[in-house]
Coordinates of C-alpha atoms in Angstrom, one line a residue:
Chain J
X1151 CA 13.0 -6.1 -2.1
X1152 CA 11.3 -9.7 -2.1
X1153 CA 8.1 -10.0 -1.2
X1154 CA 7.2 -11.3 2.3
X1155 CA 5.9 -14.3 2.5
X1156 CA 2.5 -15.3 3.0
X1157 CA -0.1 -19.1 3.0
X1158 CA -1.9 -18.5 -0.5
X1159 CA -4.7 -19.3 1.3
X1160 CA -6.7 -20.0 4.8
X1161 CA -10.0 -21.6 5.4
X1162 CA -12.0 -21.2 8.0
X1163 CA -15.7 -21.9 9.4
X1164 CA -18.0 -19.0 10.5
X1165 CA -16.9 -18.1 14.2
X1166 CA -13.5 -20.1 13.8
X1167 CA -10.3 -18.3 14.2
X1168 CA -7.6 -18.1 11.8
X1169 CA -4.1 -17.2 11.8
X1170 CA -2.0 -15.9 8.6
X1171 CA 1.5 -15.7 8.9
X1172 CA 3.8 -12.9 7.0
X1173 CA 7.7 -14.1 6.9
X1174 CA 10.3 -11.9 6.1
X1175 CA 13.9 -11.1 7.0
X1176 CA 16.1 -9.3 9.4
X1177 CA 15.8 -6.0 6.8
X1178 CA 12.3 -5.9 7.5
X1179 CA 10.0 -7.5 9.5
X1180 CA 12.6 -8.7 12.0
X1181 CA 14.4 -5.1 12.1
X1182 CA 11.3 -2.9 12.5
X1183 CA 7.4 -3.2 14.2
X1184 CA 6.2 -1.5 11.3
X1185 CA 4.1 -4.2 10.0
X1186 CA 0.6 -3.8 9.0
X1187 CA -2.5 -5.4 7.3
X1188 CA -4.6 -4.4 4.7
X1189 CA -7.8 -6.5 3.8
X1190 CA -8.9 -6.4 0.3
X1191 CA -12.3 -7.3 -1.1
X1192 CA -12.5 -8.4 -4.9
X1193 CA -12.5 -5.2 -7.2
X1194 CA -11.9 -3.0 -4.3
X1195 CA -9.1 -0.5 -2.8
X1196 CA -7.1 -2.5 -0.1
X1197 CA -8.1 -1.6 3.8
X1198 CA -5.8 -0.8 6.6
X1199 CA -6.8 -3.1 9.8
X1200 CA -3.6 -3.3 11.3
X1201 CA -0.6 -1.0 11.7
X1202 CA 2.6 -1.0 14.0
X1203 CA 2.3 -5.3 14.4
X1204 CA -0.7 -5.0 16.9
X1205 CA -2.6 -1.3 16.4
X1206 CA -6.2 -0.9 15.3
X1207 CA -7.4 2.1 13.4
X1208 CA -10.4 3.6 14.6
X1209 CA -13.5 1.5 13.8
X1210 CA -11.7 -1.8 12.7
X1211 CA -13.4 -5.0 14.8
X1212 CA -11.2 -6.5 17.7
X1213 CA -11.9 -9.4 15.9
X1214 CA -8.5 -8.6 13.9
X1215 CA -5.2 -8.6 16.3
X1216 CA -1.4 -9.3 15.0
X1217 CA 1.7 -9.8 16.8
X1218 CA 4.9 -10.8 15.8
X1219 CA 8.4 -13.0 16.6
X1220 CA 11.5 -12.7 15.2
X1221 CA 11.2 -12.2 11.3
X1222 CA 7.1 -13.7 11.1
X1223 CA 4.1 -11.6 12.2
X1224 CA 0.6 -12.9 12.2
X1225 CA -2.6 -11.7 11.6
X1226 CA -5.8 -13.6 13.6
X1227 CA -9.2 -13.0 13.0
X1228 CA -11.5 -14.2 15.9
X1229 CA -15.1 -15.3 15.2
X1230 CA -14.5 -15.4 11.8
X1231 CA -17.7 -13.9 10.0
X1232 CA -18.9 -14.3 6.2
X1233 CA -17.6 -10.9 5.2
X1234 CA -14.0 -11.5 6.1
X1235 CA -13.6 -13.2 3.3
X1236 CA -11.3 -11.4 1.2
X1237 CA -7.8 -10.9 0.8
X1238 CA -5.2 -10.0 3.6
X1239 CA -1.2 -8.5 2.9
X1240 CA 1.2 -7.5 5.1
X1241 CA 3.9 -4.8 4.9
X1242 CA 6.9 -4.0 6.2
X1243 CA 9.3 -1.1 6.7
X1244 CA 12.4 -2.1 4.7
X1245 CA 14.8 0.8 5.8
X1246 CA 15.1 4.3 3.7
X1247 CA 11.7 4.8 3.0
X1248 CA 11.2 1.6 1.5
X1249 CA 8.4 -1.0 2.1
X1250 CA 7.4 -4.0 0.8
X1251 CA 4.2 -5.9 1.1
X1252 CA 3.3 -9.5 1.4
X1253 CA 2.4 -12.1 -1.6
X1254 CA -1.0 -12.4 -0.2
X1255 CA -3.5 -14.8 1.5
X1256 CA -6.9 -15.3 0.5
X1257 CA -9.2 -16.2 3.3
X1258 CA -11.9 -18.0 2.6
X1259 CA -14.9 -18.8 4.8
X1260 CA -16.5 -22.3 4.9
Chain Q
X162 CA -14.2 12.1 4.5
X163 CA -11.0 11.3 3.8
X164 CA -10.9 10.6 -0.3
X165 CA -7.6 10.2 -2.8
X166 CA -9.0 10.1 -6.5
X167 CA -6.3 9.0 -8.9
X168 CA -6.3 9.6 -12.9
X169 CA -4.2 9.2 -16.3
X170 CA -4.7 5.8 -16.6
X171 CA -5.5 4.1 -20.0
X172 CA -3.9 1.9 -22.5
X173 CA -0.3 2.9 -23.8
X174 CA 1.7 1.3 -26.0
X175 CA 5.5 0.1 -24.3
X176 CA 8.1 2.9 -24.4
X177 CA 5.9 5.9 -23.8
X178 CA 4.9 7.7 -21.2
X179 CA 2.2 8.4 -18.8
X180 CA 1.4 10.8 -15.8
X181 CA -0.9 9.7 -13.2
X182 CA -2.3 12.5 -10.8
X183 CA -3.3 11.6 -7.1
X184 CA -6.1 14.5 -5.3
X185 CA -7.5 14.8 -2.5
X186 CA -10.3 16.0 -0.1
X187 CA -11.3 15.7 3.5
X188 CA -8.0 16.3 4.6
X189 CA -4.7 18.9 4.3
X190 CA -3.5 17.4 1.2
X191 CA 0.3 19.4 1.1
X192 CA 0.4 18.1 4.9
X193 CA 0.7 14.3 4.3
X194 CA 3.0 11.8 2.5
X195 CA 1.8 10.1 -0.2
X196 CA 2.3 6.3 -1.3
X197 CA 1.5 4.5 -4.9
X198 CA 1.1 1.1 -4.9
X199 CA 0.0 -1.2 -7.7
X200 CA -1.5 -4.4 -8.3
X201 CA -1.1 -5.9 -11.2
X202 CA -4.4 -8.1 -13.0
X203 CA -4.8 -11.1 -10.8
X204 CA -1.6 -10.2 -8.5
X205 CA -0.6 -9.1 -5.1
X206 CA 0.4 -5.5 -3.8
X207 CA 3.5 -3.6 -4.8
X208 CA 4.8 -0.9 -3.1
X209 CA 6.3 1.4 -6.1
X210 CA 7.1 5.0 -4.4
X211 CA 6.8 7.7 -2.1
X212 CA 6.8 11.5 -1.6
X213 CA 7.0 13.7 1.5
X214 CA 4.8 16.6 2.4
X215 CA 7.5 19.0 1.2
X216 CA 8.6 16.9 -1.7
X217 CA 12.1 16.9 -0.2
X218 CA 12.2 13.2 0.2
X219 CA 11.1 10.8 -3.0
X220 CA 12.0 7.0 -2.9
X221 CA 11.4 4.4 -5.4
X222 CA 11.3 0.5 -6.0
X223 CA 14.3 -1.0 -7.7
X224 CA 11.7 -1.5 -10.4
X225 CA 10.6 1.8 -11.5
X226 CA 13.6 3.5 -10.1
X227 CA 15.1 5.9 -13.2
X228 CA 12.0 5.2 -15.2
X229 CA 9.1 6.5 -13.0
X230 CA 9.1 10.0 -10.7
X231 CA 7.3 11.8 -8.5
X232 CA 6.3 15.3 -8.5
X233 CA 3.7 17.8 -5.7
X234 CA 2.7 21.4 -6.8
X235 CA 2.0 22.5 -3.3
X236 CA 0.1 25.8 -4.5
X237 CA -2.8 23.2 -6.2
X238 CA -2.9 20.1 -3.8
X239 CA -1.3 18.0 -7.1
X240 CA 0.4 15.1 -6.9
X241 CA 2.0 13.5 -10.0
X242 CA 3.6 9.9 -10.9
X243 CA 5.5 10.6 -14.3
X244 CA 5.9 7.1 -15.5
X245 CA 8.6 6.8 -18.4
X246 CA 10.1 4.0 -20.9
X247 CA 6.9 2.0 -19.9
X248 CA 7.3 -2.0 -20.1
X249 CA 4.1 -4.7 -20.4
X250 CA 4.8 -5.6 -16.9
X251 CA 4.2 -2.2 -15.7
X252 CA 0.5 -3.4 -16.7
X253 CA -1.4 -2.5 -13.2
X254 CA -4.3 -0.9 -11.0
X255 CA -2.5 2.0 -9.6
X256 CA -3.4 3.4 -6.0
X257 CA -2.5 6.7 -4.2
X258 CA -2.3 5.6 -0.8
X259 CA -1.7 8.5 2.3
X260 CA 0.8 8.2 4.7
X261 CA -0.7 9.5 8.1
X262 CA 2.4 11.4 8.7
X263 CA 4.2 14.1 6.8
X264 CA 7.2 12.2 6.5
X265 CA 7.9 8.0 6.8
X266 CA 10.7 8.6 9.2
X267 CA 12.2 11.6 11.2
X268 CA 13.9 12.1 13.8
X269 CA 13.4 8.6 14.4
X270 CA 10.3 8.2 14.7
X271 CA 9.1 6.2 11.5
X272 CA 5.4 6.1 10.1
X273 CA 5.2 3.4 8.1
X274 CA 1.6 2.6 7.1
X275 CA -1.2 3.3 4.6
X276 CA -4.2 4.6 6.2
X277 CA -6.5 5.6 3.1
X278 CA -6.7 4.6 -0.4
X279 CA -7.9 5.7 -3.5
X280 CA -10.2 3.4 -6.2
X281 CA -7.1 3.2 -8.2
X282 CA -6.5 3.9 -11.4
X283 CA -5.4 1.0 -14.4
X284 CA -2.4 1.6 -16.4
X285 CA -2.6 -1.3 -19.3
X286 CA 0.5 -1.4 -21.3
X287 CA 0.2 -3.0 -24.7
X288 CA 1.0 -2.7 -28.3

């Protein structure tokens, strides 16, 4: 159960895009499209914004989109806007009722 | 609303015990798997165990796994994380997390998400 691996960080102006990458194996990420993305602001509960590599939950911006290849999936956030700054895991399906979750990747905005 | 409310934290010393209780509102609590995930001061997410509707089906990371388990008394809407032989770097924010699903996987379908959180609740072990 290693942790997935994730930039420590990502920068980006206001209205930029960015794109975080979330590696893992073939036991996980590569063997599954059960990733998803949480954003977490400091002191706060994490958020789902992504589930099943490329789903929204209701009321999440459009702004957010992932997609995956092989063992990475990727989280973009279009039109990056001050409060995205925060920061973004990923998790996986690891087989049995298992998961594991990215190291995390703080995104900062310029 | 939606809302999970975890509590039982506090500040124990290492090799006791603690149990950590997960309710909720807004929703059919005994209809939905549950998830806790922790975070320890400064560090990233980690996923630590999970409980079916039913209770049937309990799994557990290779960290906690014969030290920590979980428990749901249906007739209350309880939900219980009985963490035992407790170690400094079980030091974390603790967060019931529901599963939109009553079970991860089944029949093969698998649901493997968090869709709401709770504030958390911090575990500091520490002698």
């Amino acid at each position: 159960q290693s942790a997935l691996t994730q930039p420590a960080s990502v920068s980006g102006s206001p209205g930029q895009s960015i794109t975080i990458s979330c590696t893992g194996t073939t036991s996980d990420v590569g063997s599954f499209n059960l990733v998803s993305w949480y954003q977490q602001h400091p002191d706060k509960a994490p958020k789902l914004i992504i589930f099943e590599v490329n789903k929204r939950p209701s009321g999440i911006s459009d702004r957010f989109s992932g997609s995956k290849s092989g063992n990475t999936a990727s989280l973009t956030i279009s039109g990056l806007q001050i409060e995205d700054e925060a920061d973004y895991y990923c998790s996986s399906y690891a087989g049995k009722t298992t998961f594991v979750f990215g190291i995390g990747t703080k995104v900062t905005v310029l | 609303q939606v809302r999970l409310v975890e509590s039982g934290g506090g500040v124990f010393q290492p090799g006791t015990s603690v149990r950590l209780s997960c309710a909720g509102s807004g929703f059919a609590f005994n209809r939905f798997a549950i998830h806790w995930v922790r975070q320890a001061p400064g560090k990233g997410l980690e996923w630590v165990a999970t409980i079916s509707y039913d209770g049937s089906t309990k799994t557990y990371a290779d960290s906690v796994k014969g030290r920590f388990s979980l428990s749901r008394e249906r007739y209350n809407n309880a939900l219980y994380l009985q963490m035992n032989r407790l170690r400094p770097d079980d030091t974390a924010v603790y967060y019931c997390a529901r599963s939109p699903s009553a079970m991860v996987a089944f029949g093969g379908v698998f649901v493997a998400h968090f869709d709401y959180w709770g504030q958390g609740a911090l575990v500091t072990v520490s002698s």
